[in-house]
Coordinates of C-alpha atoms in Angstrom, one line a residue:
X1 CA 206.7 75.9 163.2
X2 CA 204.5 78.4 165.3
X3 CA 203.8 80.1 162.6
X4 CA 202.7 76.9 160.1
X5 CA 200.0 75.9 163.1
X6 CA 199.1 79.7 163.5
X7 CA 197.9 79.4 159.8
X8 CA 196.4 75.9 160.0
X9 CA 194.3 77.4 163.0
X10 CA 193.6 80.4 160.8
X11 CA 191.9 78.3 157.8
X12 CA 190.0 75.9 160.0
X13 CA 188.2 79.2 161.7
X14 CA 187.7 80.4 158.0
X15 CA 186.5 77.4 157.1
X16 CA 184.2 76.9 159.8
X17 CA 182.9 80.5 159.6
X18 CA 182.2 80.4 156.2
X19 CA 179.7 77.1 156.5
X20 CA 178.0 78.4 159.6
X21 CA 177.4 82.6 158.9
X22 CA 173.9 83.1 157.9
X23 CA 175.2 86.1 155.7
X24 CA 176.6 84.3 152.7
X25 CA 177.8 86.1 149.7
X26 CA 176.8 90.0 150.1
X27 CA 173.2 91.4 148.5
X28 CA 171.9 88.1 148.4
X29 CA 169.6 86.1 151.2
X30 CA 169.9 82.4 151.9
X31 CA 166.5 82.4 153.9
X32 CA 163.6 81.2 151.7
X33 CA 161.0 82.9 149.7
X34 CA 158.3 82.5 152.3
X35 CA 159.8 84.4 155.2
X36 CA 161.4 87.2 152.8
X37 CA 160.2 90.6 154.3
X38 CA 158.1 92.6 152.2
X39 CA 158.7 95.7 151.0
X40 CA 157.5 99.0 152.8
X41 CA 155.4 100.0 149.9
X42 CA 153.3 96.7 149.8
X43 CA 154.1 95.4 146.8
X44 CA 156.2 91.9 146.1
X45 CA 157.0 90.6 142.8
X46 CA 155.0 88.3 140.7
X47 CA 155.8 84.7 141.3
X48 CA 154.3 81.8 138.8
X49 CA 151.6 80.0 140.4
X50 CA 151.5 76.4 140.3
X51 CA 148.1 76.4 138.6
X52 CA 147.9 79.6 136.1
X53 CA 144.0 79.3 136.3
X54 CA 144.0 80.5 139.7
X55 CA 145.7 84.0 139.0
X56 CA 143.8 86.9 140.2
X57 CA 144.5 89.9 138.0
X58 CA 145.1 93.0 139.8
X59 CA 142.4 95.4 141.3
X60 CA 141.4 98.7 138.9
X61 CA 139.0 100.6 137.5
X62 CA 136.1 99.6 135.1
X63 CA 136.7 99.7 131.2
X64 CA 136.0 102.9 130.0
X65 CA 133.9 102.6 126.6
X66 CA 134.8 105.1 124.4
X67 CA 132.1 106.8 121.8
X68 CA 132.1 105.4 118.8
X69 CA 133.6 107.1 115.5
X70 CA 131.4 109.7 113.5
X71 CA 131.3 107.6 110.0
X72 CA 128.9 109.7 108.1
X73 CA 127.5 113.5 108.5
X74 CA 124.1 112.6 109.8
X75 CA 123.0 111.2 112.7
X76 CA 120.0 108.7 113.6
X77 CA 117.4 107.6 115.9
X78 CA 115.7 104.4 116.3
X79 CA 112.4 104.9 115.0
X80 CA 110.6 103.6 118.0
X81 CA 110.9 105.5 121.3
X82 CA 110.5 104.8 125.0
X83 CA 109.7 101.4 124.5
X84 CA 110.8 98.3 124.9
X85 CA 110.7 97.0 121.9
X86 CA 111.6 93.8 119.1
X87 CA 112.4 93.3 115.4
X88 CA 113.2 90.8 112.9
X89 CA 116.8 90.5 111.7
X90 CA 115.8 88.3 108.5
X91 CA 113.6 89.2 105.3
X92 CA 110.2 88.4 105.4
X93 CA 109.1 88.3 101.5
X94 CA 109.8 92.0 101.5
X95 CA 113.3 93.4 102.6
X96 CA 111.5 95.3 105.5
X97 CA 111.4 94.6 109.2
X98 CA 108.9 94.2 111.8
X99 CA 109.2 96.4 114.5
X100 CA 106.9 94.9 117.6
X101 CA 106.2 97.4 119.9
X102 CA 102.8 98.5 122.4
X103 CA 100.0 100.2 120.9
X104 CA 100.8 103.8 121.1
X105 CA 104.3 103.6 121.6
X106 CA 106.2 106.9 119.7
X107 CA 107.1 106.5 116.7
X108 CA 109.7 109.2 115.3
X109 CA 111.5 109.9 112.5
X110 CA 114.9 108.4 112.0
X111 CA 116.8 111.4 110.5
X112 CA 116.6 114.7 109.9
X113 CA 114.2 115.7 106.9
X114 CA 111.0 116.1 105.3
X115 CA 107.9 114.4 105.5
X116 CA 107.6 113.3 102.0
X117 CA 103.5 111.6 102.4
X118 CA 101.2 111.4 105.1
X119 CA 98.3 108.8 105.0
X120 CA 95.9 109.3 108.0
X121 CA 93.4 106.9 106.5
X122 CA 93.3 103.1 107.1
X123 CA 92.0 102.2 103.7
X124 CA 92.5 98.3 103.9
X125 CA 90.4 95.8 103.5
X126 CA 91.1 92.0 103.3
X127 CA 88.3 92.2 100.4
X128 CA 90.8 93.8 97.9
X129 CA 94.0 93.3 99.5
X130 CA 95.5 96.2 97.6
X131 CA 99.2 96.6 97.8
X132 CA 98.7 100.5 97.7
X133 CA 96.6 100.3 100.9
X134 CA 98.7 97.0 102.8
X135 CA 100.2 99.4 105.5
X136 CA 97.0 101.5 106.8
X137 CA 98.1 104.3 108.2
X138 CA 101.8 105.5 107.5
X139 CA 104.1 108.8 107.4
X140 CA 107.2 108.7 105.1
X141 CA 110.6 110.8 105.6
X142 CA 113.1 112.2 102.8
X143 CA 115.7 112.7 104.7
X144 CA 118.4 114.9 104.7
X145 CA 120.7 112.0 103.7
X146 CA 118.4 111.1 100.7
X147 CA 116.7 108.4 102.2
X148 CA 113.6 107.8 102.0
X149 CA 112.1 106.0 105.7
X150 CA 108.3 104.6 105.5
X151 CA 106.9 104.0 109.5
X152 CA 103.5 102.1 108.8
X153 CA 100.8 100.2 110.2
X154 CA 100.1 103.5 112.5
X155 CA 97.7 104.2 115.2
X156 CA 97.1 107.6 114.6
X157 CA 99.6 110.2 113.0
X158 CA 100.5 113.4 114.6
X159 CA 97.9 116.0 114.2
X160 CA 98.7 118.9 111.4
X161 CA 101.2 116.4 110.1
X162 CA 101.6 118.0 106.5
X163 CA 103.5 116.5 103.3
X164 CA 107.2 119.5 103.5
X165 CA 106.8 119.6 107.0
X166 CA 110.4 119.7 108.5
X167 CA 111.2 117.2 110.9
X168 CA 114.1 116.7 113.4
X169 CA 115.6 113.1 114.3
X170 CA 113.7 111.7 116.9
X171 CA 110.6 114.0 116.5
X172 CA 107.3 112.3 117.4
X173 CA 105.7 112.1 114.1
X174 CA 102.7 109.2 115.2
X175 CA 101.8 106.1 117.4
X176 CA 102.3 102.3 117.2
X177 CA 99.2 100.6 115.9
X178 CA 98.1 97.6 113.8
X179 CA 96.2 99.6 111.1
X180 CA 96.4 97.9 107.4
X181 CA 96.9 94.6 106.7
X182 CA 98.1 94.2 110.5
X183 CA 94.4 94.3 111.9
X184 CA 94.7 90.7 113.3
X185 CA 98.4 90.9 114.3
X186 CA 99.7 92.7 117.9
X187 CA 100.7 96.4 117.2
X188 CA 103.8 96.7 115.4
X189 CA 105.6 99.2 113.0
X190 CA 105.9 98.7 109.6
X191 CA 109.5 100.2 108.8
X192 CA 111.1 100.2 105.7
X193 CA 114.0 101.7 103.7
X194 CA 113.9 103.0 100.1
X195 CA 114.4 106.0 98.0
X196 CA 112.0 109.0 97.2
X197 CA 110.0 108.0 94.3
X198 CA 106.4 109.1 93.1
X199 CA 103.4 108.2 95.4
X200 CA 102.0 106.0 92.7
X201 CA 105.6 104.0 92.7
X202 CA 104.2 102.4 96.5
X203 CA 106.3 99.0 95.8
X204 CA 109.2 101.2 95.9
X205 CA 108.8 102.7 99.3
X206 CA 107.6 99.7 101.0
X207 CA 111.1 98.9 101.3
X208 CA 114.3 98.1 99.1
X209 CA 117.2 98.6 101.6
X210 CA 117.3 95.5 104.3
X211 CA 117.1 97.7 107.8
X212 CA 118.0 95.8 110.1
X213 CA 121.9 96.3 109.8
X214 CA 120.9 100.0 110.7
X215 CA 118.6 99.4 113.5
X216 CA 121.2 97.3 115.1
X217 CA 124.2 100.4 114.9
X218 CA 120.8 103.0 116.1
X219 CA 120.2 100.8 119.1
X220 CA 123.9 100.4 120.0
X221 CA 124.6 103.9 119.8
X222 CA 126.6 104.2 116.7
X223 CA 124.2 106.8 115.3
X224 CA 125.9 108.3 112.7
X225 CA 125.7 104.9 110.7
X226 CA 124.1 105.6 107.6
X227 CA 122.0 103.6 104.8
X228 CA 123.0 106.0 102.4
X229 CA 125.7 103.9 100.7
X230 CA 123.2 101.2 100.7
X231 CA 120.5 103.0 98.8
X232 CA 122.5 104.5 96.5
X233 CA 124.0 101.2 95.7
X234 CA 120.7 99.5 95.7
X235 CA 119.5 102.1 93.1
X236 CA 122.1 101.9 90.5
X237 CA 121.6 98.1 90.1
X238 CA 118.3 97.3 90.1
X239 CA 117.4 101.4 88.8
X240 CA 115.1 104.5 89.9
X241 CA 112.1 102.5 88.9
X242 CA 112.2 98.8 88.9
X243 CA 109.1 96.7 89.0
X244 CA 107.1 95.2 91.5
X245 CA 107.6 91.5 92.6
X246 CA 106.5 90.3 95.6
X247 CA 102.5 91.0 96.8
X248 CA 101.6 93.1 93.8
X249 CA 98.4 92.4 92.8
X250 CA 95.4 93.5 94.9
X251 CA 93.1 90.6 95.3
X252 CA 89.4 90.1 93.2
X253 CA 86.3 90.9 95.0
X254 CA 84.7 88.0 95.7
X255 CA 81.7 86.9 97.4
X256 CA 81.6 87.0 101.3
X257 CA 81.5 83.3 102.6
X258 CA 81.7 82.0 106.4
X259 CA 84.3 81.9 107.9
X260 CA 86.1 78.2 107.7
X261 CA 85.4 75.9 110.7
X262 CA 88.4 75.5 113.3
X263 CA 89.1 72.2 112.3
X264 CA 89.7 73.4 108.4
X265 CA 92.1 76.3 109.4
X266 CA 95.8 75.8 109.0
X267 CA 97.6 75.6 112.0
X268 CA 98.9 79.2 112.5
X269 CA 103.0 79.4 112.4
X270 CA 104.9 80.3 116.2
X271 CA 106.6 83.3 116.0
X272 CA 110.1 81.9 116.2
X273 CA 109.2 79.9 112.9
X274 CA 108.9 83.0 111.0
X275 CA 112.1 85.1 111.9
X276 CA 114.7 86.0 114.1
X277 CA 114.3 89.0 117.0
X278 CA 116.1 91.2 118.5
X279 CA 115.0 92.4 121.9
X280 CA 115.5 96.0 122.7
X281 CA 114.8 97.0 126.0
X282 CA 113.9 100.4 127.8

């Protein structure tokens, strides 16, 4: 009998312990999440927030951007340098670009090479309009990637500046002007992508290889993109000689007359009507 209410006593104590110990089972806490200690290092596990937009990622260190991969054996400079500059990113009758820069800003040569011609003469006039003459003064490279690179509508071109003259990417090889047919514009460079060909061939080197897929990699920094692929292509299709197209004709002499009144001039276009730029800055 003692022994029966001995253990009935027992398993009421048990009972009661069990409901009443802050402990529960072992390894696990019954307190909530909030007043969990944290850990002596200082970090606590992730928990989902109610509103996932209001995550904050961890603190680190800044991206690290990595130079880009050498995709061809030569290497490139934008033709224009120390300037801030802008281009168009669109063709404009001739696939050429527009490079606007200040008068007398550098312009250097894109690639290792050889000056191929040299023109130090602004023989233009709106008289004649000869294609030949169209961008004034101008310096041509063959470069070392077999490219030939045409900077026009020069200022001036560096002094001694002979046709086999060995030139380095990013040399100085003259200044930003508005020589040519570019007399009544602001001072810009004339640049424009083709393959050597014979001075008399001018159509050729005013440009035949869209540059503005280039100018864009130059300016990024992926300097070792090359239009070589693009020439080479460009050549086998339309061949080492094809016809002019566009502006070929120079323009009859004709008798000076005055100038037409304001109210008989065509309104001139706004620059964003014409093309598409892309701002480089210093």
């Amino acid at each position: 009998m003692r022994s029966g209410r001995l253990a009935a006593l027992t398993g009421t104590a048990f009972l009661a312990a069990s409901c009443g110990a802050p402990g529960g089972v072992a390894g696990v806490s019954t307190l909530p999440p909030a007043t969990a200690t944290a850990p002596a290092n200082g970090i606590t596990a992730a928990t989902a927030p109610a509103d996932p937009g209001q995550a904050v990622p961890p603190p680190g260190d800044e991206p690290v951007r990595m130079p880009p991969p050498k995709v061809s054996p030569y290497t490139y400079a934008f033709p224009v340098k120390g300037c801030r500059v802008s281009y168009s990113r669109k063709l404009l009758v001739l696939p050429k670009t527009t490079i606007w820069a200040g008068k007398g800003c550098a312009f250097v040569s894109p690639v290792d090479g050889e000056v191929e011609e040299v023109n130090v003469r602004n023989q233009w006039a709106p008289s004649t309009d000869r294609g030949a003459d169209r961008e004034g003064r101008y310096v041509t490279v063959k470069g070392a990637d077999g490219v030939l690179y045409l900077g026009g509508h020069l200022d001036s071109v560096v002094e001694d500046l002979k046709p086999g003259a060995k030139v380095k990417a990013g040399q100085l090889l003259g200044r930003v002007g508005n020589s040519g047919n570019a007399r009544d514009t602001a001072s810009n460079l004339y640049f424009a992508i083709s393959w050597p060909t014979a001075p008399q061939n001018w159509w050729i080197r005013r440009g035949i290889v869209p540059p503005w897929p280039f100018l864009d990699a130059w300016d990024d920094g992926n300097r070792t993109v090359s239009p070589r692929k693009a020439m080479l292509t460009l050549r086998k299709r339309l061949g080492a000689t094809p016809p002019c197209t566009q502006l070929c004709a120079a323009t009859p002499q004709q008798q000076s007359s005055p100038p037409p009144s304001e109210e008989s001039r065509p309104p001139k276009k706004r620059d964003h009507d014409e093309d598409t730029r892309v701002v480089v800055p210093l």
